[in-house]
Backbone atoms as SQL, in Angstrom:
CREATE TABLE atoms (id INTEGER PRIMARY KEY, chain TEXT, resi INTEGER, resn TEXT, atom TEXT, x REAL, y REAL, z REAL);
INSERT INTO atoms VALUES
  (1, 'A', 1, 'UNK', 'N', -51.100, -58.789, -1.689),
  (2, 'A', 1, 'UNK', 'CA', -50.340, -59.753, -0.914),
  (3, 'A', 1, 'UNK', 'C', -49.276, -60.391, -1.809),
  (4, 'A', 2, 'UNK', 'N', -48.108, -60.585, -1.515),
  (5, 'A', 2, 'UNK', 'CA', -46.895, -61.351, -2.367),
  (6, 'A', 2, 'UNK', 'C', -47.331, -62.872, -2.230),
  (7, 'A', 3, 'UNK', 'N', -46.836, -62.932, -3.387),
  (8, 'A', 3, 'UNK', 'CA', -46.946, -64.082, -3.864),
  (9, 'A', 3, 'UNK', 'C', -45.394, -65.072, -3.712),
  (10, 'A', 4, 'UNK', 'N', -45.509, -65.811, -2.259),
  (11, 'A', 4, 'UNK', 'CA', -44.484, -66.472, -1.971),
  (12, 'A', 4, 'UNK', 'C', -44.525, -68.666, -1.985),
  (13, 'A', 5, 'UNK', 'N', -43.911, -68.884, -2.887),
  (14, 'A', 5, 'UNK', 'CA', -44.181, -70.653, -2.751),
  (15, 'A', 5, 'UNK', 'C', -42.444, -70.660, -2.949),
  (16, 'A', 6, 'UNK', 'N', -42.921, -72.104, -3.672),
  (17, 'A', 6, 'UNK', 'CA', -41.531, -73.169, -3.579),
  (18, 'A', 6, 'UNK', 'C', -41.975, -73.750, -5.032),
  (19, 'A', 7, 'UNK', 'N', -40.747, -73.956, -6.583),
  (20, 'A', 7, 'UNK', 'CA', -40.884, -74.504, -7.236),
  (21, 'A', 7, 'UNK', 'C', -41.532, -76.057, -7.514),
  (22, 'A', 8, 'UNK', 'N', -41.194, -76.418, -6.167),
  (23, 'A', 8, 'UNK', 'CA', -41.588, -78.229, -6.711),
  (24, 'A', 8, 'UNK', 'C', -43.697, -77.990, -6.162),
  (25, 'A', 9, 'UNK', 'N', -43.893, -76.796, -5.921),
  (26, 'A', 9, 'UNK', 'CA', -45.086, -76.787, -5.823),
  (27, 'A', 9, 'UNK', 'C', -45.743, -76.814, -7.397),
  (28, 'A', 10, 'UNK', 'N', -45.376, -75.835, -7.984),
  (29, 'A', 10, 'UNK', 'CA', -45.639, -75.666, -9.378),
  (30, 'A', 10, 'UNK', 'C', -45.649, -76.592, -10.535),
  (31, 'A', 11, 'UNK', 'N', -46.733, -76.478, -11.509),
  (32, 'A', 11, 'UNK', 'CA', -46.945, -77.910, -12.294),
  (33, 'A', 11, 'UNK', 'C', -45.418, -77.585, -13.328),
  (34, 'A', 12, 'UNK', 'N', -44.776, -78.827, -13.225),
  (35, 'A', 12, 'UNK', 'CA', -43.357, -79.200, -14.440),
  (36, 'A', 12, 'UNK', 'C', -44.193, -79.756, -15.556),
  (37, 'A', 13, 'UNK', 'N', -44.071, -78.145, -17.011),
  (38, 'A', 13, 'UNK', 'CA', -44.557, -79.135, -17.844),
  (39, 'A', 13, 'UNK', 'C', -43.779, -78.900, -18.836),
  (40, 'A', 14, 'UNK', 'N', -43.748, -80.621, -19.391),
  (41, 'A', 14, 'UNK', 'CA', -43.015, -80.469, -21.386),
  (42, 'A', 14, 'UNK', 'C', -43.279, -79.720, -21.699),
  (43, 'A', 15, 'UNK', 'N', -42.418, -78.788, -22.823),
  (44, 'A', 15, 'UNK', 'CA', -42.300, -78.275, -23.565),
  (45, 'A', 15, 'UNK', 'C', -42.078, -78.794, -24.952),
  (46, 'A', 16, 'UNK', 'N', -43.705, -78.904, -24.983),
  (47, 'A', 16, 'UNK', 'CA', -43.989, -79.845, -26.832),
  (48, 'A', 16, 'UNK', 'C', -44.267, -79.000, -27.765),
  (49, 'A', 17, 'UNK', 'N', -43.180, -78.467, -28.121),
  (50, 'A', 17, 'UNK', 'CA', -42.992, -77.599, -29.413),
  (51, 'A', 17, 'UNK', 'C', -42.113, -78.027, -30.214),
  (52, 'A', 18, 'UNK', 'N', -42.255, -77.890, -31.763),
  (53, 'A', 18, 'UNK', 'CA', -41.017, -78.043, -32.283),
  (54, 'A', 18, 'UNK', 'C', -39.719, -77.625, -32.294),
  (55, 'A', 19, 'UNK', 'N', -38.604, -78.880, -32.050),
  (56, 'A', 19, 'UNK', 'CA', -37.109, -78.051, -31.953),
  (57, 'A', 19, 'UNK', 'C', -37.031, -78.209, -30.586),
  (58, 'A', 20, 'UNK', 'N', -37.996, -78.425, -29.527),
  (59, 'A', 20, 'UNK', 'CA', -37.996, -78.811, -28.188),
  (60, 'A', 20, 'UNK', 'C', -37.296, -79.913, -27.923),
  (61, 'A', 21, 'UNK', 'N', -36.286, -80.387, -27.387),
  (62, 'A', 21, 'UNK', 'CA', -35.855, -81.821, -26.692),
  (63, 'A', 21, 'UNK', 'C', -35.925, -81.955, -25.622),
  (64, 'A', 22, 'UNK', 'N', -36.132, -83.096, -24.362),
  (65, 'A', 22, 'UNK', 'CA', -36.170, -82.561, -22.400),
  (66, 'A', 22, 'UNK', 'C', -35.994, -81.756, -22.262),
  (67, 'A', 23, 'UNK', 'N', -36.668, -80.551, -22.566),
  (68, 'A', 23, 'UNK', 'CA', -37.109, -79.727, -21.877),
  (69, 'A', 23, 'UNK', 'C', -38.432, -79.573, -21.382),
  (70, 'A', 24, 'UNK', 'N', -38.457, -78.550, -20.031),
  (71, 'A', 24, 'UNK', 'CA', -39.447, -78.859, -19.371),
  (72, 'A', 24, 'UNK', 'C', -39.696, -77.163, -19.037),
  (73, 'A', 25, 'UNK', 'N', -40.526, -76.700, -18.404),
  (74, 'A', 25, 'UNK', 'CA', -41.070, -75.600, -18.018),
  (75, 'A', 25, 'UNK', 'C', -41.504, -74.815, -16.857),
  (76, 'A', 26, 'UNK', 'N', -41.401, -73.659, -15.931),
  (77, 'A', 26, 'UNK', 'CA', -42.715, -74.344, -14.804),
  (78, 'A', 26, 'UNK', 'C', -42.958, -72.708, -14.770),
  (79, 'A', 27, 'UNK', 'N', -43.796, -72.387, -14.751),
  (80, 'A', 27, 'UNK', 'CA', -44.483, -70.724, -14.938),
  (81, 'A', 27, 'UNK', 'C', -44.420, -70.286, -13.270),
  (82, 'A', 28, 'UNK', 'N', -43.513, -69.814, -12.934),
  (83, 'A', 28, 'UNK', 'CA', -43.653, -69.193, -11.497),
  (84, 'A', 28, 'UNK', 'C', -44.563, -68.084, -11.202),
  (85, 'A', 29, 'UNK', 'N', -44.106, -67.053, -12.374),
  (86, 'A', 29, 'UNK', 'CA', -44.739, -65.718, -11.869),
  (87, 'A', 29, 'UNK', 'C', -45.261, -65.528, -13.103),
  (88, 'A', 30, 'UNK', 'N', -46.958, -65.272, -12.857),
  (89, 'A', 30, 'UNK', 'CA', -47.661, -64.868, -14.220),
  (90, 'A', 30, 'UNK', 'C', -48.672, -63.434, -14.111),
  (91, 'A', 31, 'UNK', 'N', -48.772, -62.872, -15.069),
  (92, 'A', 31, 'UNK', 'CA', -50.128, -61.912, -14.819),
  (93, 'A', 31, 'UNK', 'C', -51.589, -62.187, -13.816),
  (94, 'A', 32, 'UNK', 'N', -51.594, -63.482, -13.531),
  (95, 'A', 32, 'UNK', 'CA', -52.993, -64.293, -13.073),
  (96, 'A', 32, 'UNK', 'C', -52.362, -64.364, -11.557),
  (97, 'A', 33, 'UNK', 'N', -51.364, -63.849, -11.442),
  (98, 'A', 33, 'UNK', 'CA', -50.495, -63.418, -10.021),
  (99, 'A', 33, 'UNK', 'C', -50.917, -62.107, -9.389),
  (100, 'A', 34, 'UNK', 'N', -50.944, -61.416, -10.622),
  (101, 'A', 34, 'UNK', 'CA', -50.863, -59.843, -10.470),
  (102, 'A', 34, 'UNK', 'C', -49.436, -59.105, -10.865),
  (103, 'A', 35, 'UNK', 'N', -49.019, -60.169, -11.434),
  (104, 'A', 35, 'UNK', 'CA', -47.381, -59.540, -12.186),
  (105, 'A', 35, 'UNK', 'C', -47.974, -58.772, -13.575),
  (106, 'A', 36, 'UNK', 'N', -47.805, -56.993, -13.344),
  (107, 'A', 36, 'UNK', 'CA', -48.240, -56.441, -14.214),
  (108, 'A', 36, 'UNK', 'C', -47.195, -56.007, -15.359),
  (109, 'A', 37, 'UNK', 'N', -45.839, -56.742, -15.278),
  (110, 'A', 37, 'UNK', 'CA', -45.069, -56.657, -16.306),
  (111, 'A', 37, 'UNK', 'C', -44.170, -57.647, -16.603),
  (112, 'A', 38, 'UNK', 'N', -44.338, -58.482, -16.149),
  (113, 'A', 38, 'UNK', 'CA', -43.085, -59.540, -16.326),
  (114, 'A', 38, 'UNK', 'C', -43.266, -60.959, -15.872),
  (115, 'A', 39, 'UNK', 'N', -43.085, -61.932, -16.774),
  (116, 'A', 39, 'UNK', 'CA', -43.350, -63.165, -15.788),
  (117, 'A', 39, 'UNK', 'C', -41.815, -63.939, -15.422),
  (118, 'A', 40, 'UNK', 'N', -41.919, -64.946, -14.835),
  (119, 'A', 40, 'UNK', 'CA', -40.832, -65.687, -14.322),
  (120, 'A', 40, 'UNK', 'C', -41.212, -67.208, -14.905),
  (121, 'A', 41, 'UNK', 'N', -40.442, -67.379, -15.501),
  (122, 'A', 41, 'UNK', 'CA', -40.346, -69.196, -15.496),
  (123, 'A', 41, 'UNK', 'C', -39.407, -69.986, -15.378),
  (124, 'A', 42, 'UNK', 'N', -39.095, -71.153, -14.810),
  (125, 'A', 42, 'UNK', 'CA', -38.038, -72.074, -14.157),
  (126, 'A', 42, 'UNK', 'C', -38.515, -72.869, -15.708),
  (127, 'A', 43, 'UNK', 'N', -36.797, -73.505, -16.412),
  (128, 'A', 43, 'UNK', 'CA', -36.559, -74.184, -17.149),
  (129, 'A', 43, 'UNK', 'C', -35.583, -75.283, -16.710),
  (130, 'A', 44, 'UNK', 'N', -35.948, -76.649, -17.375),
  (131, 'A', 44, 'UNK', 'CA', -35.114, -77.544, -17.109),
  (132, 'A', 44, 'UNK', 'C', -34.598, -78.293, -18.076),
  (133, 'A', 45, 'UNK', 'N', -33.194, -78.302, -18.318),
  (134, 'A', 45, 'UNK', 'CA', -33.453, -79.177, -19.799),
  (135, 'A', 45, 'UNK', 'C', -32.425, -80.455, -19.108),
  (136, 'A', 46, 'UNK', 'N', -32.971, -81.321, -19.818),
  (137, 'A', 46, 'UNK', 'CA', -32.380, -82.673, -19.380),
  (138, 'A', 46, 'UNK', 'C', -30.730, -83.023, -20.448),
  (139, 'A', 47, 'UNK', 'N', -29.599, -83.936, -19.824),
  (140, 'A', 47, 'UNK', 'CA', -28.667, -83.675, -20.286),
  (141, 'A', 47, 'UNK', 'C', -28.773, -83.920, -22.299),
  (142, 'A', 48, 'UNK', 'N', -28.140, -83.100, -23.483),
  (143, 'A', 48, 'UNK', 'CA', -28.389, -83.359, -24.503),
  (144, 'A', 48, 'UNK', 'C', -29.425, -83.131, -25.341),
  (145, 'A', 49, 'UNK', 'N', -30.372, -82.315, -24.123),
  (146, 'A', 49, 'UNK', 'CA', -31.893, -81.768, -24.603),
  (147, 'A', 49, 'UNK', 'C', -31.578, -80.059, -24.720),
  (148, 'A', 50, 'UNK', 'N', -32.493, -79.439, -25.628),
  (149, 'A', 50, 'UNK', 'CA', -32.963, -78.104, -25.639),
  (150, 'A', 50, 'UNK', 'C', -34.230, -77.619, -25.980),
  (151, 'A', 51, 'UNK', 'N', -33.701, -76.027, -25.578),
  (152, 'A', 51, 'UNK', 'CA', -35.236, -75.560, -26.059),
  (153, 'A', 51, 'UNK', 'C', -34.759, -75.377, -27.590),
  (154, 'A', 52, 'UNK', 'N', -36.519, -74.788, -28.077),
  (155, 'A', 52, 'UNK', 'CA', -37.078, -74.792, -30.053),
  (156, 'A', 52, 'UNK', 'C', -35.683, -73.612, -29.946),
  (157, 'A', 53, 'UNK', 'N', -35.161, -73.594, -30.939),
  (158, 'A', 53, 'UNK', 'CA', -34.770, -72.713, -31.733),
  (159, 'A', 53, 'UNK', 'C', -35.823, -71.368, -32.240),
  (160, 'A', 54, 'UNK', 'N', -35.598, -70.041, -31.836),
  (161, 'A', 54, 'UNK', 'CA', -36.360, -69.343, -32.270),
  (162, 'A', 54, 'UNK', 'C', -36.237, -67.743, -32.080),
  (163, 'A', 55, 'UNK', 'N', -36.970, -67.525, -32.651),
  (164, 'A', 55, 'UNK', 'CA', -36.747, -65.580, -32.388),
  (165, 'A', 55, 'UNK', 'C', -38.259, -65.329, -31.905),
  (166, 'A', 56, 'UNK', 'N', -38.022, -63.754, -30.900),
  (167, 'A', 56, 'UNK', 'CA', -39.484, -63.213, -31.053),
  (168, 'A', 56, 'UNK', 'C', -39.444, -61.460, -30.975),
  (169, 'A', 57, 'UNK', 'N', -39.924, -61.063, -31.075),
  (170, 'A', 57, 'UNK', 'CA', -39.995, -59.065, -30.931),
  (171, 'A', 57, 'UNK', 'C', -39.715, -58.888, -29.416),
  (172, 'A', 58, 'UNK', 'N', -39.450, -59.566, -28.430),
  (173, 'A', 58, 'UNK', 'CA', -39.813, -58.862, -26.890),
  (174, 'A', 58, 'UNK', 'C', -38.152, -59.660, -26.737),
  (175, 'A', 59, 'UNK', 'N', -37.550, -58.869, -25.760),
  (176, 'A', 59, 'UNK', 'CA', -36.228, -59.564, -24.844),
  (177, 'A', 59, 'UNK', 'C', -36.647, -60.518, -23.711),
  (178, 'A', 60, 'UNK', 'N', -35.251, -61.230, -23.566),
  (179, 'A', 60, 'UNK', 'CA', -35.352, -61.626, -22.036),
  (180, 'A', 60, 'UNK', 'C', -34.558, -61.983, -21.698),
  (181, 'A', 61, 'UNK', 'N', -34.554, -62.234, -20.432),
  (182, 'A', 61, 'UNK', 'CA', -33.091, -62.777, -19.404),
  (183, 'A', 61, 'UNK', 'C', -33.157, -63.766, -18.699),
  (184, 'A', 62, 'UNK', 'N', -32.093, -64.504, -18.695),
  (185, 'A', 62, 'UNK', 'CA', -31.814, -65.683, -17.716),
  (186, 'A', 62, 'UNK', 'C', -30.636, -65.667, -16.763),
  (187, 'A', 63, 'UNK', 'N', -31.150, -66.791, -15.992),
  (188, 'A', 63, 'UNK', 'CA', -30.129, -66.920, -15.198),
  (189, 'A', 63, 'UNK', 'C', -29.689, -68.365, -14.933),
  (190, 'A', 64, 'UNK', 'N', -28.773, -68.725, -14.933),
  (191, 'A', 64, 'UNK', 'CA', -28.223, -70.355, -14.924),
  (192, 'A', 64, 'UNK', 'C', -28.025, -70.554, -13.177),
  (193, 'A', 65, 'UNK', 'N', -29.019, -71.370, -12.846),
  (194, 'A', 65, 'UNK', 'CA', -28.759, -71.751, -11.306),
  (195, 'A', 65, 'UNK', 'C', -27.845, -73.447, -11.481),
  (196, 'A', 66, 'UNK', 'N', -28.288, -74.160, -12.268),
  (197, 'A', 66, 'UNK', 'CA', -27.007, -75.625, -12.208),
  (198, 'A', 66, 'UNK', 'C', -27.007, -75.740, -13.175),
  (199, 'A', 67, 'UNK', 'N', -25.983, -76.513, -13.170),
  (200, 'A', 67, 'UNK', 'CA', -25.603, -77.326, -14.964),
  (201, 'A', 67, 'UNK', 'C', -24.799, -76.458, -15.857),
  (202, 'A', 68, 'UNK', 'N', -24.900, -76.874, -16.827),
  (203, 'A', 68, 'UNK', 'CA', -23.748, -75.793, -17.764),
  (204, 'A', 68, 'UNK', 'C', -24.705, -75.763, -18.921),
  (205, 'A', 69, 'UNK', 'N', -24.200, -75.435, -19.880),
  (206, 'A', 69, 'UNK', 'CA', -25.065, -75.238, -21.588),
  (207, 'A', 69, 'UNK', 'C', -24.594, -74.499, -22.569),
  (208, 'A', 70, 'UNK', 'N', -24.607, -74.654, -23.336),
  (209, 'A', 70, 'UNK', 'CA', -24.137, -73.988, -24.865),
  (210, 'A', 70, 'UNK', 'C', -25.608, -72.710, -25.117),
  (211, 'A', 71, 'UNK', 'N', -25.223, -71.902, -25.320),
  (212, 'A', 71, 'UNK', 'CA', -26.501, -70.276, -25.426),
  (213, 'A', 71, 'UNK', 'C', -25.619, -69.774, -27.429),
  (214, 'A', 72, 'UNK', 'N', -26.535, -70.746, -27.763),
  (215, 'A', 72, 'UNK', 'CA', -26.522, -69.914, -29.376),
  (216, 'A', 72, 'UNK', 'C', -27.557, -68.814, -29.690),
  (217, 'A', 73, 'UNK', 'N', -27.034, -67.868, -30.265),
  (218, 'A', 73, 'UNK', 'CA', -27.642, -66.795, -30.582),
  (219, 'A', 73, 'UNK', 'C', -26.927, -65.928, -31.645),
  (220, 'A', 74, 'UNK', 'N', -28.075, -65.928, -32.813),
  (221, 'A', 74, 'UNK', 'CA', -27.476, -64.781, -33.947),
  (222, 'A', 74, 'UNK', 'C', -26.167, -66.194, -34.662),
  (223, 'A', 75, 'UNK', 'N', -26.259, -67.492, -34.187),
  (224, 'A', 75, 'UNK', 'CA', -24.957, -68.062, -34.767),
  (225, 'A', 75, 'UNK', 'C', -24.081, -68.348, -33.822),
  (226, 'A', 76, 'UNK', 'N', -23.600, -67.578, -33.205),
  (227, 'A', 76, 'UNK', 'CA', -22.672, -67.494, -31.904),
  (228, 'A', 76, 'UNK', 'C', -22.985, -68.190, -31.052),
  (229, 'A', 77, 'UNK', 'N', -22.078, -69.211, -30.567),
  (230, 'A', 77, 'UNK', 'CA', -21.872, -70.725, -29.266),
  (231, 'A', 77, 'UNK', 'C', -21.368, -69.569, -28.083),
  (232, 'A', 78, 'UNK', 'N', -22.142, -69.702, -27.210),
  (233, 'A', 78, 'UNK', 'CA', -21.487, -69.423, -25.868),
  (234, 'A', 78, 'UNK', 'C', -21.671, -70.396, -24.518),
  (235, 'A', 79, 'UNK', 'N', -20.217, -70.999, -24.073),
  (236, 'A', 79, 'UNK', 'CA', -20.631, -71.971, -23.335),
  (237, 'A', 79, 'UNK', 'C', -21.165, -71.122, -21.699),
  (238, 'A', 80, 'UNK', 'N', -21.974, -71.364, -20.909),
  (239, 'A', 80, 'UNK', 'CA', -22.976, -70.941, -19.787),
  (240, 'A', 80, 'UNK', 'C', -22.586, -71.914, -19.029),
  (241, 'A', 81, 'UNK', 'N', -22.831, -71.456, -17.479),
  (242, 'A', 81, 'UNK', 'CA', -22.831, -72.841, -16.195),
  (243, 'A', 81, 'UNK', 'C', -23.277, -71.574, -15.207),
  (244, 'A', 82, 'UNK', 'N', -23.265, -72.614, -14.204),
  (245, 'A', 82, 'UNK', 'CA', -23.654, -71.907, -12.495),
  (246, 'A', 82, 'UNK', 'C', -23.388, -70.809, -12.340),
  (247, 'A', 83, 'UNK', 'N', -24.135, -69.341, -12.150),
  (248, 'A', 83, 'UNK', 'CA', -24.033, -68.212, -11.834),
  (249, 'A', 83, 'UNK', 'C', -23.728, -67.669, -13.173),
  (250, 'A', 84, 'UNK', 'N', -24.041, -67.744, -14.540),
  (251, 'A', 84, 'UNK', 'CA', -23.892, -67.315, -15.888),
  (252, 'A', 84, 'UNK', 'C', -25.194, -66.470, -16.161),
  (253, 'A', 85, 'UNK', 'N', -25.553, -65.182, -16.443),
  (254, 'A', 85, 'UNK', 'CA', -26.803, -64.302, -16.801),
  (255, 'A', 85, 'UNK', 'C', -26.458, -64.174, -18.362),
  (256, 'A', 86, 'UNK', 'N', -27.818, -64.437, -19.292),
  (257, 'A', 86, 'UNK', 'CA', -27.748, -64.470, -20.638),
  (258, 'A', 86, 'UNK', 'C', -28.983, -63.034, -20.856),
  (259, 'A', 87, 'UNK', 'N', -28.948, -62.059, -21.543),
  (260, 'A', 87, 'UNK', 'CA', -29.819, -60.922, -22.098),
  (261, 'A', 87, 'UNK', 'C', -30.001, -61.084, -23.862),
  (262, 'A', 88, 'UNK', 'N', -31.080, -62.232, -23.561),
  (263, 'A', 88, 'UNK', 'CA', -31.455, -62.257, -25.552),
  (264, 'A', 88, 'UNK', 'C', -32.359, -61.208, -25.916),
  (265, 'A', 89, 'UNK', 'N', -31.754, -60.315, -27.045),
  (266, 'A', 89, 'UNK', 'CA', -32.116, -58.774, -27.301),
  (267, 'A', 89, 'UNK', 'C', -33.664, -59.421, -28.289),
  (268, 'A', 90, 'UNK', 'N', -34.718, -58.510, -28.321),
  (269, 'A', 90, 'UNK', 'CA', -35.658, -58.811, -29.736),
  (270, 'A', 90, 'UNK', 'C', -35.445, -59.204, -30.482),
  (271, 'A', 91, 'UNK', 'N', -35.622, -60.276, -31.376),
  (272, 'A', 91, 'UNK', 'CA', -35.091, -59.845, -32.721),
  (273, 'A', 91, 'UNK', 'C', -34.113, -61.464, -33.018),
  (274, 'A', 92, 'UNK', 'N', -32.962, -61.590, -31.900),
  (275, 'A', 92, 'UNK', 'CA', -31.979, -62.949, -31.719),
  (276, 'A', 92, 'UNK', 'C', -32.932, -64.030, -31.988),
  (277, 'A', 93, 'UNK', 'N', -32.530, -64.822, -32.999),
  (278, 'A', 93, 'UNK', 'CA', -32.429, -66.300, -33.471),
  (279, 'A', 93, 'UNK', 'C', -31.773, -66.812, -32.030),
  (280, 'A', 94, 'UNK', 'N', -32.264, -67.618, -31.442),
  (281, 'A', 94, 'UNK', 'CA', -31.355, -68.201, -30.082),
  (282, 'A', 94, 'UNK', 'C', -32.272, -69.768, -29.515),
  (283, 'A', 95, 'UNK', 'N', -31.092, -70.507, -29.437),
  (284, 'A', 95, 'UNK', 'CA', -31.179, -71.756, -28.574),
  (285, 'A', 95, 'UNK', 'C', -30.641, -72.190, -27.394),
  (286, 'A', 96, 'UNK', 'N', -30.962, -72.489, -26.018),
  (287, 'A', 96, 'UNK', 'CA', -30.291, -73.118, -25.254),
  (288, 'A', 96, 'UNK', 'C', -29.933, -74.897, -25.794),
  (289, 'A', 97, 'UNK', 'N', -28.708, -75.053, -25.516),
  (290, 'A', 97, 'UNK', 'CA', -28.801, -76.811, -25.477),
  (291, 'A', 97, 'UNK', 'C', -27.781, -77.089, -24.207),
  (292, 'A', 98, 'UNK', 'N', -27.890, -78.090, -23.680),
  (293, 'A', 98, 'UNK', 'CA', -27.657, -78.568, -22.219),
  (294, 'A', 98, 'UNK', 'C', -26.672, -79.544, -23.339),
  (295, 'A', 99, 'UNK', 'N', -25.312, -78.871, -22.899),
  (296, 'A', 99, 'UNK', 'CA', -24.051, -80.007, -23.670),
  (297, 'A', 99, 'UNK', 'C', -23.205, -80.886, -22.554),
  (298, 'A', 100, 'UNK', 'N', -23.829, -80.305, -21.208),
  (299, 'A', 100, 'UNK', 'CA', -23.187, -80.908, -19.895),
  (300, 'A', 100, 'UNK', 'C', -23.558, -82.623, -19.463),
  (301, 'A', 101, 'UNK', 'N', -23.316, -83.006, -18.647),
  (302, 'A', 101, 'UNK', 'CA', -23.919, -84.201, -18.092),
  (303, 'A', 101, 'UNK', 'C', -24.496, -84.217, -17.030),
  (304, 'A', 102, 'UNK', 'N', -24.952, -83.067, -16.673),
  (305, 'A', 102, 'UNK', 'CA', -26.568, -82.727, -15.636),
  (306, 'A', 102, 'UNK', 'C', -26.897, -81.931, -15.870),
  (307, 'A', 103, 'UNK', 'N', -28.603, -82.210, -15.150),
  (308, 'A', 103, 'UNK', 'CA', -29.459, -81.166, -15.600),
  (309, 'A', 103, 'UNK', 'C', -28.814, -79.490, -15.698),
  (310, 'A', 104, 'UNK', 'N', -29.424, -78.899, -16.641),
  (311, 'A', 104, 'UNK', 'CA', -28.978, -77.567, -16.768),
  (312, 'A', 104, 'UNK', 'C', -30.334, -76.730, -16.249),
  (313, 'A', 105, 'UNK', 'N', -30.591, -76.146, -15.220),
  (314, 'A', 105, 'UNK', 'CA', -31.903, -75.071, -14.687),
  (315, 'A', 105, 'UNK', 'C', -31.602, -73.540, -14.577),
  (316, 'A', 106, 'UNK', 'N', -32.775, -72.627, -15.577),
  (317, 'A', 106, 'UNK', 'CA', -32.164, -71.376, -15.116),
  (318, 'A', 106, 'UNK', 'C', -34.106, -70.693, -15.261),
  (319, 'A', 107, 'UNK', 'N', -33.486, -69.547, -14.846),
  (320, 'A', 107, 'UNK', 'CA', -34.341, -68.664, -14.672),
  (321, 'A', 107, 'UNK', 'C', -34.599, -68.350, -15.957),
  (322, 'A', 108, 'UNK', 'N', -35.812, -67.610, -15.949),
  (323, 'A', 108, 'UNK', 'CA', -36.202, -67.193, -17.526),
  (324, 'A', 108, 'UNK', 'C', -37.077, -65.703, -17.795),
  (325, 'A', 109, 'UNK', 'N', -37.205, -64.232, -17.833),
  (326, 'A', 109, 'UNK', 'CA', -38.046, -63.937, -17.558),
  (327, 'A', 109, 'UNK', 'C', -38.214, -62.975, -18.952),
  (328, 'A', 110, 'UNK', 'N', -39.603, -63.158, -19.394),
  (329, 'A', 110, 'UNK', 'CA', -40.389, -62.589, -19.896),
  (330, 'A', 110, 'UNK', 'C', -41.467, -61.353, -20.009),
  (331, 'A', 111, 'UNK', 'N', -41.577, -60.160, -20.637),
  (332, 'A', 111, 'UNK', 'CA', -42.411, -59.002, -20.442),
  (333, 'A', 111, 'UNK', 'C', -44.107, -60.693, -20.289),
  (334, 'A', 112, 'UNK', 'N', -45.090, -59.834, -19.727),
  (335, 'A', 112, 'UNK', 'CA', -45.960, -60.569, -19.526),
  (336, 'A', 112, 'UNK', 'C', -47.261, -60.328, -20.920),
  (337, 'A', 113, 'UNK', 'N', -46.752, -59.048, -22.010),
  (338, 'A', 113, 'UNK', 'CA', -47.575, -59.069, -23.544),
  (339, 'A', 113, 'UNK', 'C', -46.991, -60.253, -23.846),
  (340, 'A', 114, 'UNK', 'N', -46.100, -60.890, -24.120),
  (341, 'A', 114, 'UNK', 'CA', -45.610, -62.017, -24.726),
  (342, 'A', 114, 'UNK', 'C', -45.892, -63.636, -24.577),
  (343, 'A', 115, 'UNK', 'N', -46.905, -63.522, -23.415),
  (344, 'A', 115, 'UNK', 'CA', -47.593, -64.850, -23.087),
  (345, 'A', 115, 'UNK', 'C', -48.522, -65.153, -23.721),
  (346, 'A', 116, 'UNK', 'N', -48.776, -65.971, -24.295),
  (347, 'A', 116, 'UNK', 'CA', -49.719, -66.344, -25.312),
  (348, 'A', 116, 'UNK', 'C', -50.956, -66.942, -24.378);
């Protein structure tokens, strides 16, 4: 059976990691779904906040539904907003930071080995 809701159903949680600022989280689509390769997560970063700075072995992709943001990666500033898709390869050093003055929300998706 598909698995159909609405985000504001889903628990919004901090993201208390280091290098984290307002940002927030919300796990849409997980293996405990029956997603046998990929999960989905809704990110929110509040204006002037980001996610940790970091690298890992697996890719992923986003998608910017509001707000705008600065997408560093490898060094490189790229400014992002509404309808912007980002593909961070394995391997990329990469940060979102929300340089706008509203919230910045995008899609996020992850192979589902990479969930801790």
């Amino acid at each position: 059976m598909a698995k159909i809701g609405n985000f504001s159903e889903v628990e919004n949680k901090k993201m208390d990691v280091d290098g984290a600022k307002g940002a927030s989280i919300r796990w849409l689509i997980t293996p405990e779904d029956g997603a046998p390769n990929f999960a989905m997560r809704l990110i929110t970063i509040e204006p002037g906040g980001q996610s940790p700075a970091h690298s890992h072995n697996f890719e992923h992709e986003m998608f910017v539904l509001e707000g705008e943001a600065t997408v560093v990666s490898d060094g490189l500033e790229t400014k992002v907003h509404e309808g912007s898709f980002i593909f961070i390869k394995p391997g990329e050093f990469h940060t979102v930071k929300n340089t706008g003055t509203k919230v910045c929300t995008f899609l996020c998706m992850v192979p589902n080995y990479s969930i801790k």
